[in-house]
N, CA, C and O atoms as a DFTB+ gen file, in Angstrom:
620 C
 N C O
     1  1      -9.502      -2.166      -4.412
     2  2      -8.120      -2.242      -4.003
     3  2      -7.583      -0.814      -3.923
     4  3      -7.583      -0.079      -4.910
     5  1      -7.124      -0.435      -2.723
     6  2      -6.547       0.893      -2.565
     7  2      -5.124       0.935      -3.073
     8  3      -4.421      -0.075      -3.069
     9  1      -4.700       2.116      -3.512
    10  2      -3.330       2.310      -3.969
    11  2      -2.884       3.721      -3.595
    12  3      -3.700       4.627      -3.430
    13  1      -1.581       3.879      -3.468
    14  2      -1.025       5.186      -3.160
    15  2       0.387       5.283      -3.700
    16  3       1.120       4.295      -3.732
    17  1       0.759       6.469      -4.120
    18  2       2.096       6.706      -4.668
    19  2       2.736       7.838      -3.873
    20  3       2.149       8.906      -3.702
    21  1       3.940       7.586      -3.395
    22  2       4.710       8.586      -2.656
    23  2       6.034       8.825      -3.349
    24  3       6.562       7.950      -4.034
    25  1       6.557      10.012      -3.163
    26  2       7.936      10.301      -3.538
    27  2       8.707      10.375      -2.231
    28  3       8.282      11.048      -1.292
    29  1       9.832       9.690      -2.168
    30  2      10.616       9.629      -0.940
    31  2      11.986      10.221      -1.205
    32  3      12.687       9.824      -2.137
    33  1      12.356      11.185      -0.364
    34  2      13.674      11.807      -0.447
    35  2      14.234      11.849       0.972
    36  3      13.915      12.751       1.746
    37  1      15.068      10.871       1.304
    38  2      15.559      10.765       2.670
    39  2      14.397      10.479       3.601
    40  3      13.706       9.471       3.454
    41  1      14.182      11.372       4.565
    42  2      13.057      11.227       5.492
    43  2      11.816      11.971       5.024
    44  3      10.770      11.900       5.668
    45  1      11.924      12.681       3.914
    46  2      10.782      13.447       3.405
    47  2       9.887      12.585       2.545
    48  3      10.347      11.866       1.658
    49  1       8.603      12.672       2.824
    50  2       7.598      11.963       2.037
    51  2       6.717      12.992       1.348
    52  3       6.293      13.972       1.961
    53  1       6.446      12.763       0.075
    54  2       5.557      13.656      -0.657
    55  2       4.488      12.830      -1.336
    56  3       4.780      11.885      -2.068
    57  1       3.245      13.201      -1.083
    58  2       2.104      12.523      -1.697
    59  2       2.067      12.856      -3.183
    60  3       2.120      14.023      -3.572
    61  1       1.977      11.828      -3.999
    62  2       1.851      12.013      -5.447
    63  2       0.406      11.759      -5.872
    64  3      -0.203      12.593      -6.542
    65  1      -0.138      10.611      -5.481
    66  2      -1.505      10.260      -5.881
    67  2      -2.002       9.096      -5.044
    68  3      -1.215       8.376      -4.429
    69  1      -3.306       8.920      -5.027
    70  2      -3.911       7.766      -4.370
    71  2      -5.275       7.522      -4.976
    72  3      -5.829       8.378      -5.666
    73  1      -5.799       6.366      -4.714
    74  2      -7.121       6.046      -5.215
    75  2      -7.493       4.610      -4.950
    76  3      -6.876       3.931      -4.128
    77  1      -8.507       4.155      -5.653
    78  2      -9.023       2.804      -5.490
    79  2      -9.298       2.231      -6.869
    80  3      -9.860       2.907      -7.731
    81  1      -8.905       0.997      -7.074
    82  2      -9.293       0.269      -8.281
    83  2     -10.527      -0.539      -7.897
    84  3     -10.442      -1.474      -7.101
    85  1     -11.661      -0.179      -8.460
    86  2     -12.923      -0.828      -8.108
    87  2     -13.297      -1.852      -9.171
    88  3     -13.015      -1.677     -10.357
    89  1     -13.933      -2.914      -8.722
    90  2     -14.406      -3.938      -9.648
    91  2     -15.929      -4.011      -9.562
    92  3     -16.534      -3.527      -8.606
    93  1     -16.523      -4.613     -10.559
    94  2     -17.970      -4.795     -10.615
    95  2     -18.323      -6.108      -9.925
    96  3     -17.942      -7.181     -10.391
    97  1     -19.043      -6.023      -8.827
    98  2     -19.420      -7.206      -8.057
    99  2     -20.255      -8.211      -8.822
   100  3     -20.371      -9.364      -8.404
   101  1     -20.844      -7.793      -9.940
   102  2     -21.645      -8.715     -10.743
   103  2     -20.796      -9.536     -11.709
   104  3     -21.280     -10.512     -12.283
   105  1     -19.537      -9.150     -11.891
   106  2     -18.650      -9.888     -12.802
   107  2     -18.097     -11.128     -12.117
   108  3     -18.118     -11.243     -10.892
   109  1     -17.605     -12.047     -12.925
   110  2     -16.984     -13.265     -12.388
   111  2     -15.656     -12.895     -11.719
   112  3     -15.069     -11.850     -12.000
   113  1     -15.209     -13.766     -10.844
   114  2     -13.940     -13.518     -10.138
   115  2     -12.783     -13.339     -11.124
   116  3     -11.993     -12.411     -10.947
   117  1     -12.645     -14.174     -12.143
   118  2     -11.536     -13.955     -13.081
   119  2     -11.565     -12.575     -13.746
   120  3     -10.519     -11.948     -13.915
   121  1     -12.747     -12.105     -14.120
   122  2     -12.840     -10.781     -14.746
   123  2     -12.518      -9.674     -13.741
   124  3     -11.905      -8.666     -14.094
   125  1     -12.931      -9.866     -12.495
   126  2     -12.614      -8.873     -11.463
   127  2     -11.101      -8.825     -11.216
   128  3     -10.537      -7.745     -11.039
   129  1     -10.450      -9.982     -11.204
   130  2      -8.996     -10.013     -11.015
   131  2      -8.286      -9.372     -12.206
   132  3      -7.264      -8.707     -12.038
   133  1      -8.826      -9.572     -13.406
   134  2      -8.250      -8.930     -14.591
   135  2      -8.375      -7.413     -14.483
   136  3      -7.453      -6.688     -14.855
   137  1      -9.507      -6.931     -13.976
   138  2      -9.689      -5.490     -13.775
   139  2      -8.631      -4.943     -12.824
   140  3      -8.058      -3.881     -13.069
   141  1      -8.373      -5.676     -11.731
   142  2      -7.340      -5.244     -10.781
   143  2      -5.969      -5.217     -11.455
   144  3      -5.219      -4.251     -11.312
   145  1      -5.648      -6.278     -12.185
   146  2      -4.355      -6.353     -12.871
   147  2      -4.202      -5.219     -13.875
   148  3      -3.181      -4.533     -13.887
   149  1      -5.204      -5.021     -14.708
   150  2      -5.134      -3.968     -15.719
   151  2      -5.009      -2.589     -15.070
   152  3      -4.289      -1.725     -15.570
   153  1      -5.713      -2.391     -13.953
   154  2      -5.621      -1.116     -13.239
   155  2      -4.225      -0.883     -12.684
   156  3      -3.703       0.229     -12.756
   157  1      -3.616      -1.933     -12.130
   158  2      -2.254      -1.800     -11.611
   159  2      -1.260      -1.527     -12.730
   160  3      -0.381      -0.678     -12.583
   161  1      -1.388      -2.227     -13.834
   162  2      -0.490      -2.005     -14.970
   163  2      -0.595      -0.555     -15.454
   164  3       0.417       0.073     -15.765
   165  1      -1.808      -0.032     -15.515
   166  2      -1.993       1.370     -15.932
   167  2      -1.320       2.315     -14.933
   168  3      -0.707       3.303     -15.337
   169  1      -1.429       2.022     -13.636
   170  2      -0.763       2.853     -12.627
   171  2       0.751       2.802     -12.786
   172  3       1.421       3.828     -12.661
   173  1       1.295       1.623     -13.060
   174  2       2.745       1.495     -13.250
   175  2       3.204       2.312     -14.454
   176  3       4.261       2.943     -14.418
   177  1       2.411       2.298     -15.511
   178  2       2.767       3.069     -16.708
   179  2       2.692       4.566     -16.438
   180  3       3.500       5.332     -16.963
   181  1       1.734       4.986     -15.628
   182  2       1.564       6.406     -15.325
   183  2       2.623       6.931     -14.366
   184  3       3.218       7.982     -14.608
   185  1       2.861       6.195     -13.266
   186  2       3.715       6.721     -12.195
   187  2       5.130       6.154     -12.165
   188  3       5.988       6.701     -11.473
   189  1       5.395       5.079     -12.890
   190  2       6.728       4.481     -12.977
   191  2       7.375       4.230     -11.609
   192  3       8.491       4.694     -11.371
   193  1       6.697       3.503     -10.702
   194  2       7.297       3.246      -9.394
   195  2       8.509       2.319      -9.515
   196  3       8.594       1.505     -10.434
   197  1       9.431       2.458      -8.583
   198  2      10.603       1.576      -8.569
   199  2      10.453       0.491      -7.506
   200  3      11.176      -0.504      -7.523
   201  1       9.513       0.685      -6.585
   202  2       9.240      -0.308      -5.544
   203  2       7.743      -0.314      -5.258
   204  3       7.033       0.656      -5.524
   205  1       7.287      -1.434      -4.710
   206  2       5.880      -1.563      -4.323
   207  2       5.811      -2.241      -2.958
   208  3       6.718      -2.977      -2.571
   209  1       4.739      -1.987      -2.245
   210  2       4.515      -2.623      -0.953
   211  2       3.065      -3.064      -0.868
   212  3       2.161      -2.369      -1.333
   213  1       2.855      -4.228      -0.265
   214  2       1.527      -4.824      -0.162
   215  2       1.316      -5.269       1.282
   216  3       2.225      -5.798       1.922
   217  1       0.106      -5.046       1.781
   218  2      -0.213      -5.499       3.133
   219  2      -0.452      -6.996       3.130
   220  3      -1.093      -7.529       2.225
   221  1       0.073      -7.681       4.158
   222  2      -0.154      -9.113       4.287
   223  2      -1.624      -9.384       4.577
   224  3      -2.314      -8.545       5.156
   225  1      -2.093     -10.540       4.180
   226  2      -3.492     -10.909       4.348
   227  2      -3.800     -11.216       5.803
   228  3      -3.018     -11.858       6.503
   229  1      -4.932     -10.751       6.229
   230  2      -5.453     -11.145       7.530
   231  2      -6.612     -12.097       7.282
   232  3      -7.157     -12.134       6.179
   233  1      -6.985     -12.847       8.267
   234  2      -8.046     -13.836       8.107
   235  2      -9.367     -13.234       8.575
   236  3      -9.478     -12.747       9.699
   237  1     -10.358     -13.275       7.702
   238  2     -11.715     -12.825       8.037
   239  2     -12.471     -13.967       8.706
   240  3     -12.015     -15.111       8.726
   241  1     -13.612     -13.636       9.242
   242  2     -14.471     -14.688       9.816
   243  2     -15.028     -15.564       8.710
   244  3     -15.295     -16.747       8.921
   245  1     -15.201     -14.989       7.539
   246  2     -15.736     -15.730       6.402
   247  2     -14.586     -16.296       5.576
   248  3     -13.742     -15.557       5.068
   249  1     -14.571     -17.607       5.456
   250  2     -13.535     -18.247       4.647
   251  2     -13.589     -17.800       3.196
   252  3     -12.552     -17.639       2.554
   253  1     -14.789     -17.601       2.681
   254  2     -14.968     -17.163       1.296
   255  2     -14.362     -15.775       1.082
   256  3     -13.694     -15.537       0.076
   257  1     -14.594     -14.862       2.025
   258  2     -14.036     -13.502       1.918
   259  2     -12.511     -13.537       1.990
   260  3     -11.833     -12.821       1.252
   261  1     -11.978     -14.366       2.875
   262  2     -10.525     -14.487       3.009
   263  2      -9.916     -15.002       1.715
   264  3      -8.875     -14.515       1.274
   265  1     -10.567     -15.989       1.108
   266  2     -10.069     -16.552      -0.133
   267  2     -10.072     -15.508      -1.250
   268  3      -9.100     -15.403      -1.998
   269  1     -11.157     -14.734      -1.372
   270  2     -11.238     -13.705      -2.407
   271  2     -10.207     -12.602      -2.171
   272  3      -9.620     -12.082      -3.119
   273  1      -9.992     -12.251      -0.910
   274  2      -8.954     -11.274      -0.587
   275  2      -7.588     -11.820      -0.994
   276  3      -6.740     -11.082      -1.495
   277  1      -7.385     -13.106      -0.776
   278  2      -6.133     -13.744      -1.181
   279  2      -5.914     -13.688      -2.682
   280  3      -4.791     -13.481      -3.143
   281  1      -6.990     -13.872      -3.451
   282  2      -6.880     -13.760      -4.912
   283  2      -6.404     -12.358      -5.291
   284  3      -5.472     -12.199      -6.079
   285  1      -7.060     -11.344      -4.718
   286  2      -6.715      -9.948      -5.046
   287  2      -5.290      -9.637      -4.616
   288  3      -4.555      -8.950      -5.326
   289  1      -4.904     -10.143      -3.454
   290  2      -3.545      -9.920      -2.968
   291  2      -2.527     -10.588      -3.904
   292  3      -1.439     -10.058      -4.129
   293  1      -2.890     -11.745      -4.438
   294  2      -2.019     -12.419      -5.409
   295  2      -1.776     -11.542      -6.632
   296  3      -0.655     -11.464      -7.134
   297  1      -2.817     -10.891      -7.103
   298  2      -2.676      -9.957      -8.232
   299  2      -1.776      -8.792      -7.829
   300  3      -0.922      -8.357      -8.602
   301  1      -1.979      -8.286      -6.595
   302  2      -1.182      -7.150      -6.118
   303  2       0.295      -7.503      -5.975
   304  3       1.150      -6.626      -6.092
   305  1       0.604      -8.758      -5.727
   306  2       1.999      -9.198      -5.647
   307  2       2.571      -9.524      -7.024
   308  3       3.728      -9.218      -7.312
   309  1       1.758     -10.144      -7.867
   310  2       2.236     -10.587      -9.174
   311  2       2.414      -9.444     -10.167
   312  3       3.410      -9.410     -10.889
   313  1       1.476      -8.516     -10.216
   314  2       1.538      -7.445     -11.225
   315  2       2.845      -6.648     -11.151
   316  3       3.483      -6.463     -12.187
   317  1       3.273      -6.171      -9.983
   318  2       4.550      -5.450      -9.959
   319  2       5.736      -6.369     -10.262
   320  3       6.693      -5.952     -10.913
   321  1       5.674      -7.612      -9.795
   322  2       6.775      -8.537     -10.082
   323  2       6.928      -8.739     -11.590
   324  3       8.047      -8.774     -12.101
   325  1       5.810      -8.871     -12.301
   326  2       5.865      -9.020     -13.756
   327  2       6.427      -7.771     -14.431
   328  3       7.029      -7.856     -15.502
   329  1       6.227      -6.608     -13.801
   330  2       6.723      -5.341     -14.351
   331  2       8.168      -5.055     -13.923
   332  3       8.722      -4.009     -14.259
   333  1       8.775      -5.988     -13.181
   334  2      10.152      -5.794     -12.744
   335  2      10.291      -4.862     -11.550
   336  3      11.364      -4.305     -11.315
   337  1       9.212      -4.690     -10.797
   338  2       9.199      -3.798      -9.635
   339  2       9.357      -4.641      -8.372
   340  3       8.625      -5.609      -8.167
   341  1      10.314      -4.269      -7.534
   342  2      10.528      -4.991      -6.275
   343  2       9.304      -4.823      -5.380
   344  3       8.737      -3.735      -5.288
   345  1       8.902      -5.915      -4.718
   346  2       7.712      -5.904      -3.877
   347  2       8.083      -6.296      -2.450
   348  3       8.789      -7.281      -2.234
   349  1       7.605      -5.522      -1.483
   350  2       7.770      -5.835      -0.060
   351  2       6.396      -6.046       0.545
   352  3       5.396      -5.533       0.042
   353  1       6.355      -6.816       1.643
   354  2       5.099      -7.100       2.325
   355  2       5.203      -6.702       3.791
   356  3       6.251      -6.867       4.416
   357  1       4.104      -6.174       4.336
   358  2       4.063      -5.743       5.729
   359  2       2.751      -6.164       6.359
   360  3       1.692      -6.075       5.737
   361  1       2.828      -6.624       7.600
   362  2       1.633      -6.983       8.357
   363  2       0.908      -5.736       8.841
   364  3       1.500      -4.661       8.947
   365  1      -0.378      -5.892       9.133
   366  2      -1.203      -4.755       9.561
   367  2      -0.646      -4.091      10.812
   368  3      -0.611      -2.863      10.892
   369  1      -0.213      -4.874      11.784
   370  2       0.323      -4.287      13.017
   371  2       1.624      -3.525      12.754
   372  3       1.880      -2.490      13.369
   373  1       2.433      -4.041      11.847
   374  2       3.685      -3.370      11.481
   375  2       3.401      -2.020      10.818
   376  3       4.095      -1.037      11.076
   377  1       2.385      -1.982       9.972
   378  2       1.986      -0.737       9.311
   379  2       1.492       0.263      10.351
   380  3       1.888       1.428      10.333
   381  1       0.631      -0.190      11.251
   382  2       0.094       0.695      12.291
   383  2       1.207       1.247      13.173
   384  3       1.194       2.429      13.517
   385  1       2.174       0.401      13.545
   386  2       3.298       0.866      14.373
   387  2       4.117       1.918      13.640
   388  3       4.540       2.905      14.242
   389  1       4.343       1.719      12.356
   390  2       5.158       2.663      11.582
   391  2       4.471       4.004      11.408
   392  3       5.133       5.041      11.374
   393  1       3.153       3.995      11.298
   394  2       2.414       5.221      11.012
   395  2       1.923       5.919      12.281
   396  3       2.005       7.142      12.390
   397  1       1.416       5.145      13.233
   398  2       0.801       5.719      14.430
   399  2       1.693       5.575      15.659
   400  3       1.652       6.412      16.561
   401  1       2.497       4.516      15.696
   402  2       3.354       4.286      16.859
   403  2       2.887       3.144      17.729
   404  3       3.561       2.773      18.690
   405  1       1.723       2.576      17.396
   406  2       1.213       1.424      18.137
   407  2       0.497       0.477      17.179
   408  3      -0.229       0.911      16.285
   409  1       0.709      -0.810      17.378
   410  2       0.050      -1.806      16.541
   411  2      -1.422      -1.961      16.839
   412  3      -2.139      -2.650      16.112
   413  1      -1.885      -1.317      17.918
   414  2      -3.291      -1.409      18.297
   415  2      -4.104      -0.211      17.797
   416  3      -5.242      -0.018      18.226
   417  1      -3.538       0.588      16.901
   418  2      -4.229       1.785      16.394
   419  2      -5.490       1.396      15.631
   420  3      -5.562       0.330      15.020
   421  1      -6.477       2.281      15.679
   422  2      -7.717       2.073      14.923
   423  2      -7.532       2.570      13.490
   424  3      -6.569       3.276      13.188
   425  1      -8.455       2.198      12.618
   426  2      -8.407       2.671      11.229
   427  2      -8.492       4.197      11.168
   428  3      -7.827       4.829      10.347
   429  1      -9.315       4.783      12.041
   430  2      -9.436       6.244      12.073
   431  2      -8.122       6.905      12.477
   432  3      -7.745       7.933      11.915
   433  1      -7.421       6.318      13.452
   434  2      -6.136       6.864      13.871
   435  2      -5.104       6.771      12.748
   436  3      -4.320       7.696      12.538
   437  1      -5.111       5.657      12.035
   438  2      -4.179       5.485      10.915
   439  2      -4.463       6.533       9.849
   440  3      -3.541       7.191       9.367
   441  1      -5.724       6.694       9.478
   442  2      -6.075       7.676       8.449
   443  2      -5.707       9.092       8.879
   444  3      -5.214       9.875       8.067
   445  1      -5.938       9.426      10.140
   446  2      -5.588      10.760      10.643
   447  2      -4.084      11.003      10.550
   448  3      -3.655      12.093      10.172
   449  1      -3.279       9.990      10.893
   450  2      -1.826      10.154      10.820
   451  2      -1.344      10.215       9.371
   452  3      -0.403      10.945       9.060
   453  1      -1.984       9.455       8.490
   454  2      -1.622       9.528       7.069
   455  2      -1.855      10.948       6.565
   456  3      -1.013      11.501       5.858
   457  1      -2.989      11.537       6.923
   458  2      -3.289      12.918       6.510
   459  2      -2.268      13.898       7.094
   460  3      -1.880      14.864       6.437
   461  1      -1.845      13.646       8.314
   462  2      -0.868      14.527       8.965
   463  2       0.525      14.379       8.337
   464  3       1.237      15.367       8.157
   465  1       0.903      13.153       8.009
   466  2       2.224      12.901       7.423
   467  2       2.301      13.307       5.949
   468  3       3.382      13.563       5.419
   469  1       1.141      13.360       5.301
   470  2       1.089      13.695       3.872
   471  2       0.153      14.881       3.656
   472  3      -0.936      14.719       3.106
   473  1       0.575      16.080       4.089
   474  2      -0.303      17.241       3.933
   475  2      -0.669      17.454       2.455
   476  3       0.158      17.281       1.560
   477  1      -1.886      17.820       2.239
   478  2      -2.334      18.053       0.870
   479  2      -2.945      16.836       0.214
   480  3      -3.556      16.948      -0.849
   481  1      -2.791      15.666       0.831
   482  2      -3.383      14.454       0.257
   483  2      -4.896      14.526       0.425
   484  3      -5.398      14.741       1.529
   485  1      -5.604      14.348      -0.655
   486  2      -7.071      14.353      -0.596
   487  2      -7.549      12.913      -0.679
   488  3      -7.890      12.416      -1.753
   489  1      -7.568      12.268       0.441
   490  2      -7.913      10.848       0.518
   491  2      -9.427      10.728       0.591
   492  3     -10.058      11.200       1.537
   493  1     -10.002      10.087      -0.426
   494  2     -11.456       9.991      -0.491
   495  2     -12.008       8.673       0.039
   496  3     -13.183       8.588       0.393
   497  1     -11.154       7.634       0.094
   498  2     -11.636       6.318       0.507
   499  2     -10.687       5.702       1.529
   500  3      -9.477       5.923       1.473
   501  1     -11.234       4.939       2.450
   502  2     -10.434       4.287       3.498
   503  2      -9.393       3.344       2.895
   504  3      -8.287       3.227       3.422
   505  1      -9.739       2.672       1.794
   506  2      -8.776       1.757       1.168
   507  2      -7.546       2.503       0.666
   508  3      -6.435       1.976       0.728
   509  1      -7.731       3.720       0.171
   510  2      -6.597       4.530      -0.288
   511  2      -5.742       4.966       0.896
   512  3      -4.515       4.986       0.801
   513  1      -6.383       5.313       2.008
   514  2      -5.635       5.686       3.222
   515  2      -4.810       4.503       3.701
   516  3      -3.657       4.667       4.100
   517  1      -5.392       3.318       3.665
   518  2      -4.666       2.109       4.064
   519  2      -3.455       1.880       3.148
   520  3      -2.370       1.539       3.619
   521  1      -3.648       2.067       1.858
   522  2      -2.551       1.873       0.907
   523  2      -1.431       2.883       1.147
   524  3      -0.253       2.533       1.084
   525  1      -1.799       4.130       1.423
   526  2      -0.779       5.134       1.727
   527  2      -0.056       4.797       3.030
   528  3       1.143       5.047       3.149
   529  1      -0.764       4.236       4.001
   530  2      -0.126       3.819       5.256
   531  2       0.910       2.728       4.984
   532  3       1.992       2.744       5.571
   533  1       0.590       1.784       4.104
   534  2       1.544       0.735       3.738
   535  2       2.757       1.363       3.048
   536  3       3.892       0.955       3.296
   537  1       2.523       2.345       2.189
   538  2       3.625       3.028       1.498
   539  2       4.509       3.776       2.493
   540  3       5.733       3.764       2.362
   541  1       3.904       4.423       3.480
   542  2       4.673       5.129       4.512
   543  2       5.507       4.127       5.303
   544  3       6.688       4.365       5.556
   545  1       4.905       3.019       5.691
   546  2       5.619       1.962       6.407
   547  2       6.817       1.490       5.584
   548  3       7.919       1.344       6.111
   549  1       6.599       1.257       4.311
   550  2       7.687       0.800       3.441
   551  2       8.794       1.851       3.358
   552  3       9.977       1.512       3.406
   553  1       8.421       3.107       3.237
   554  2       9.428       4.171       3.166
   555  2      10.287       4.190       4.426
   556  3      11.506       4.338       4.342
   557  1       9.662       4.043       5.594
   558  2      10.410       4.026       6.849
   559  2      11.343       2.817       6.930
   560  3      12.508       2.951       7.304
   561  1      10.829       1.644       6.580
   562  2      11.647       0.431       6.622
   563  2      12.774       0.495       5.603
   564  3      13.894       0.065       5.880
   565  1      12.481       1.029       4.434
   566  2      13.495       1.165       3.384
   567  2      14.614       2.085       3.839
   568  3      15.789       1.780       3.638
   569  1      14.259       3.212       4.452
   570  2      15.264       4.163       4.936
   571  2      16.145       3.506       5.993
   572  3      17.359       3.705       6.004
   573  1      15.536       2.729       6.876
   574  2      16.317       2.036       7.911
   575  2      17.267       1.023       7.284
   576  3      18.429       0.933       7.681
   577  1      16.781       0.258       6.308
   578  2      17.641      -0.727       5.636
   579  2      18.813      -0.045       4.939
   580  3      19.936      -0.549       4.976
   581  1      18.556       1.104       4.301
   582  2      19.629       1.815       3.610
   583  2      20.668       2.348       4.592
   584  3      21.865       2.316       4.307
   585  1      20.214       2.840       5.757
   586  2      21.154       3.324       6.773
   587  2      22.014       2.194       7.296
   588  3      23.220       2.362       7.475
   589  1      21.404       1.038       7.545
   590  2      22.146      -0.120       8.035
   591  2      23.156      -0.564       6.986
   592  3      24.309      -0.850       7.310
   593  1      22.726      -0.620       5.736
   594  2      23.618      -1.064       4.659
   595  2      24.796      -0.134       4.465
   596  3      25.888      -0.574       4.105
   597  1      24.578       1.170       4.704
   598  2      25.669       2.134       4.518
   599  2      26.545       2.269       5.754
   600  3      27.568       2.953       5.730
   601  1      26.137       1.613       6.834
   602  2      26.926       1.682       8.058
   603  2      26.677       2.929       8.886
   604  3      27.438       3.214       9.811
   605  1      25.621       3.684       8.570
   606  2      25.290       4.886       9.312
   607  2      24.818       4.519      10.704
   608  3      23.964       3.647      10.871
   609  1      25.375       5.186      11.703
   610  2      24.965       4.929      13.088
   611  2      24.016       6.013      13.543
   612  3      24.219       7.198      13.276
   613  1      22.981       5.587      14.234
   614  2      22.003       6.503      14.786
   615  2      22.238       6.618      16.284
   616  3      22.563       5.627      16.938
   617  1      22.075       7.827      16.839
   618  2      22.278       8.017      18.283
   619  2      21.081       7.537      19.056
   620  3      21.067       7.615      20.285
C-alpha cells in the first residue's frame, strides 16, 4: 500500500514523506490487513495528518484480486476514520486529470508529473507515486472547495 504526506499552503505543495507499507504474501489475509492497519496508525502518529485521501477501487480481471484490493482499501478508509481524520475518495481518472490534465494519462506520465510538482521527492516505488498523486488531487480539490466556501471568485 503506497502512502504519501504533503504539506499544503494555499497553492503550494511540499513533499514531506512517502513510502509503501508492505505485507508478507505468505501470511493470512487477516494478518496482512493488520500489518496495513498498524502501518497506517504508525504513520498517523508520526506525521499527524488532518486529512486523508484514498483512491477508489477499480475492478481487476481477477475477482480474487479485486476482492483483496477491496479489503486493503477498507483498511485505508477505516484506519483514518478511527483516528478522527477526515477521509476523501477519488477515482483514478479524477486523480490523473488533477495531476496530468487528462484522465487518459499513463502511470509513467503521472509519476513524472508528481516528480515535477514535488521537487526533491525521492519516490522509490510506483505505489508511493500513486499515493502522492492522490494527495495532490485532494489538495487541488480541497483548495477549490475552500475558495467556493469563502465566496472567492476566480477569473
